[in-house]
Amino acid sequence: MKRKILLIISFSILISLTACTNPQPEKDKAEVEHPDLIQVNVEARELLTRSEEISNMVVELYGIDDASTIIFNEDAYIAVIMAFDQEFTDELKNLIIHQAKEKDALIENIYVTNDEKIFRQIDDIVFNLLQGESYDDQVKEINKIARKIKK
C-alpha cells in the first residue's frame, strides 16, 4: 500500500514538474527588450572600423573637408569633398591611394572620386550598416557605386 502511494506521489510530482517547465530556451535579455534591434556582426564591424580609419586619414590631408569610405571584398571606395578653392588632381588622388594602402594592407584596389553624389551614397551605406543592416542588403548599392567610380 505504501508502495502504491509513494508511486502515485512520485508520478504526480514528475508530471507537475514536466508541465511547469518552459520548453523554449530563454532569449537574450537585449533581444527581449528590443526585438527589432539588430547587432552588427563582427566582420561588418571590422570592415566599418577599417573604413572609418581610412576616412579619418584622408580628411587629415590638406585640401579635403570630408571623406567617406566603404570597403567591399578587397576593394575600397573613397569619396572626398574638397575644401573651398581646392582642386582634385591626379596627384592628390594618387596620394590618397598610397596613404590608404599604407593604412590598410588588406585592400588590393582603391578607387577615389570627388563626386558629391557618390559621397552621399557611400555615407548613406555606412550609416545603414551602423544601424544594423547587413552588407548583403547593401550589395546592390555598393555595386552601383563601384561601376560609377571605375568609369
mmCIF file of C-alpha atoms in Angstrom, residues 20-124:
data_model
loop_
_atom_site.group_PDB
_atom_site.id
_atom_site.type_symbol
_atom_site.label_atom_id
_atom_site.label_comp_id
_atom_site.label_asym_id
_atom_site.label_seq_id
_atom_site.Cartn_x
_atom_site.Cartn_y
_atom_site.Cartn_z
ATOM 1 C CA CYS A 20 5.616 23.587 -15.400
ATOM 2 C CA THR A 21 8.892 23.753 -17.292
ATOM 3 C CA ASN A 22 9.453 26.137 -20.197
ATOM 4 C CA PRO A 23 10.308 24.079 -23.285
ATOM 5 C CA GLN A 24 11.624 27.138 -25.203
ATOM 6 C CA PRO A 25 15.129 28.355 -24.452
ATOM 7 C CA GLU A 26 15.334 31.747 -22.802
ATOM 8 C CA LYS A 27 16.026 34.623 -25.162
ATOM 9 C CA ASP A 28 18.785 37.084 -24.546
ATOM 10 C CA LYS A 29 17.601 39.976 -22.368
ATOM 11 C CA ALA A 30 18.544 42.558 -25.031
ATOM 12 C CA GLU A 31 16.674 40.546 -27.639
ATOM 13 C CA VAL A 32 13.533 40.529 -25.498
ATOM 14 C CA GLU A 33 13.693 44.254 -24.703
ATOM 15 C CA HIS A 34 14.497 45.333 -28.286
ATOM 16 C CA PRO A 35 13.392 42.631 -30.718
ATOM 17 C CA ASP A 36 13.833 44.935 -33.735
ATOM 18 C CA LEU A 37 17.418 45.870 -32.829
ATOM 19 C CA ILE A 38 19.964 44.015 -34.938
ATOM 20 C CA GLN A 39 23.555 43.587 -33.834
ATOM 21 C CA VAL A 40 26.262 44.425 -36.358
ATOM 22 C CA ASN A 41 28.225 41.223 -36.826
ATOM 23 C CA VAL A 42 31.938 41.123 -36.104
ATOM 24 C CA GLU A 43 33.055 41.070 -39.744
ATOM 25 C CA ALA A 44 30.860 44.033 -40.678
ATOM 26 C CA ARG A 45 32.012 45.942 -37.613
ATOM 27 C CA GLU A 46 35.646 45.277 -38.543
ATOM 28 C CA LEU A 47 35.064 46.488 -42.109
ATOM 29 C CA LEU A 48 33.333 49.607 -40.809
ATOM 30 C CA THR A 49 36.205 50.300 -38.431
ATOM 31 C CA ARG A 50 38.743 49.913 -41.232
ATOM 32 C CA SER A 51 36.636 52.167 -43.475
ATOM 33 C CA GLU A 52 36.416 54.827 -40.780
ATOM 34 C CA GLU A 53 40.175 54.727 -40.177
ATOM 35 C CA ILE A 54 40.824 55.334 -43.872
ATOM 36 C CA SER A 55 38.298 58.179 -43.975
ATOM 37 C CA ASN A 56 39.913 59.810 -40.937
ATOM 38 C CA MET A 57 43.347 59.539 -42.537
ATOM 39 C CA VAL A 58 42.112 61.062 -45.822
ATOM 40 C CA VAL A 59 40.424 64.001 -44.056
ATOM 41 C CA GLU A 60 43.756 64.907 -42.486
ATOM 42 C CA LEU A 61 45.227 65.566 -45.939
ATOM 43 C CA TYR A 62 45.429 69.217 -46.949
ATOM 44 C CA GLY A 63 42.513 70.463 -49.017
ATOM 45 C CA ILE A 64 39.990 67.775 -48.073
ATOM 46 C CA ASP A 65 36.973 68.751 -45.989
ATOM 47 C CA ASP A 66 35.326 65.351 -45.692
ATOM 48 C CA ALA A 67 35.787 61.753 -46.803
ATOM 49 C CA SER A 68 33.667 58.642 -46.770
ATOM 50 C CA THR A 69 34.945 55.125 -47.381
ATOM 51 C CA ILE A 70 33.338 51.752 -47.849
ATOM 52 C CA ILE A 71 35.341 48.530 -48.019
ATOM 53 C CA PHE A 72 33.825 45.711 -50.016
ATOM 54 C CA ASN A 73 35.730 42.466 -50.574
ATOM 55 C CA GLU A 74 39.312 43.618 -51.242
ATOM 56 C CA ASP A 75 38.272 46.977 -52.703
ATOM 57 C CA ALA A 76 37.945 50.363 -51.035
ATOM 58 C CA TYR A 77 35.758 53.094 -52.481
ATOM 59 C CA ILE A 78 36.643 56.557 -51.231
ATOM 60 C CA ALA A 79 34.686 59.720 -51.954
ATOM 61 C CA VAL A 80 36.028 63.098 -50.882
ATOM 62 C CA ILE A 81 34.629 66.598 -50.519
ATOM 63 C CA MET A 82 37.240 69.179 -51.409
ATOM 64 C CA ALA A 83 37.789 72.336 -49.374
ATOM 65 C CA PHE A 84 36.841 75.686 -50.877
ATOM 66 C CA ASP A 85 39.184 76.700 -53.718
ATOM 67 C CA GLN A 86 40.940 73.330 -53.707
ATOM 68 C CA GLU A 87 41.293 71.180 -56.789
ATOM 69 C CA PHE A 88 41.024 67.405 -57.048
ATOM 70 C CA THR A 89 44.134 66.445 -59.002
ATOM 71 C CA ASP A 90 45.629 63.156 -60.121
ATOM 72 C CA GLU A 91 48.491 63.843 -57.721
ATOM 73 C CA LEU A 92 46.057 64.118 -54.794
ATOM 74 C CA LYS A 93 44.193 61.022 -55.970
ATOM 75 C CA ASN A 94 47.452 59.027 -56.088
ATOM 76 C CA LEU A 95 48.421 60.346 -52.655
ATOM 77 C CA ILE A 96 45.087 59.166 -51.228
ATOM 78 C CA ILE A 97 45.539 55.735 -52.824
ATOM 79 C CA HIS A 98 49.092 55.442 -51.484
ATOM 80 C CA GLN A 99 48.118 56.549 -47.961
ATOM 81 C CA ALA A 100 45.110 54.213 -47.874
ATOM 82 C CA LYS A 101 47.220 51.224 -48.944
ATOM 83 C CA GLU A 102 49.716 52.049 -46.211
ATOM 84 C CA LYS A 103 46.900 52.308 -43.669
ATOM 85 C CA ASP A 104 45.235 49.014 -44.646
ATOM 86 C CA ALA A 105 47.391 46.357 -46.281
ATOM 87 C CA LEU A 106 44.409 44.029 -46.811
ATOM 88 C CA ILE A 107 42.990 46.277 -49.527
ATOM 89 C CA GLU A 108 44.037 45.404 -53.061
ATOM 90 C CA ASN A 109 42.216 48.048 -55.117
ATOM 91 C CA ILE A 110 41.373 51.606 -54.144
ATOM 92 C CA TYR A 111 39.048 53.825 -56.129
ATOM 93 C CA VAL A 112 38.793 57.541 -55.360
ATOM 94 C CA THR A 113 36.320 60.167 -56.528
ATOM 95 C CA ASN A 114 35.294 63.701 -55.646
ATOM 96 C CA ASP A 115 31.700 63.233 -56.836
ATOM 97 C CA GLU A 116 29.401 64.608 -54.112
ATOM 98 C CA LYS A 117 26.530 62.305 -55.078
ATOM 99 C CA ILE A 118 28.741 59.239 -54.641
ATOM 100 C CA PHE A 119 29.984 60.700 -51.355
ATOM 101 C CA ARG A 120 26.385 60.884 -50.080
ATOM 102 C CA GLN A 121 25.657 57.348 -51.318
ATOM 103 C CA ILE A 122 28.688 55.905 -49.524
ATOM 104 C CA ASP A 123 27.825 57.893 -46.420
ATOM 105 C CA ASP A 124 24.259 56.514 -46.508
#
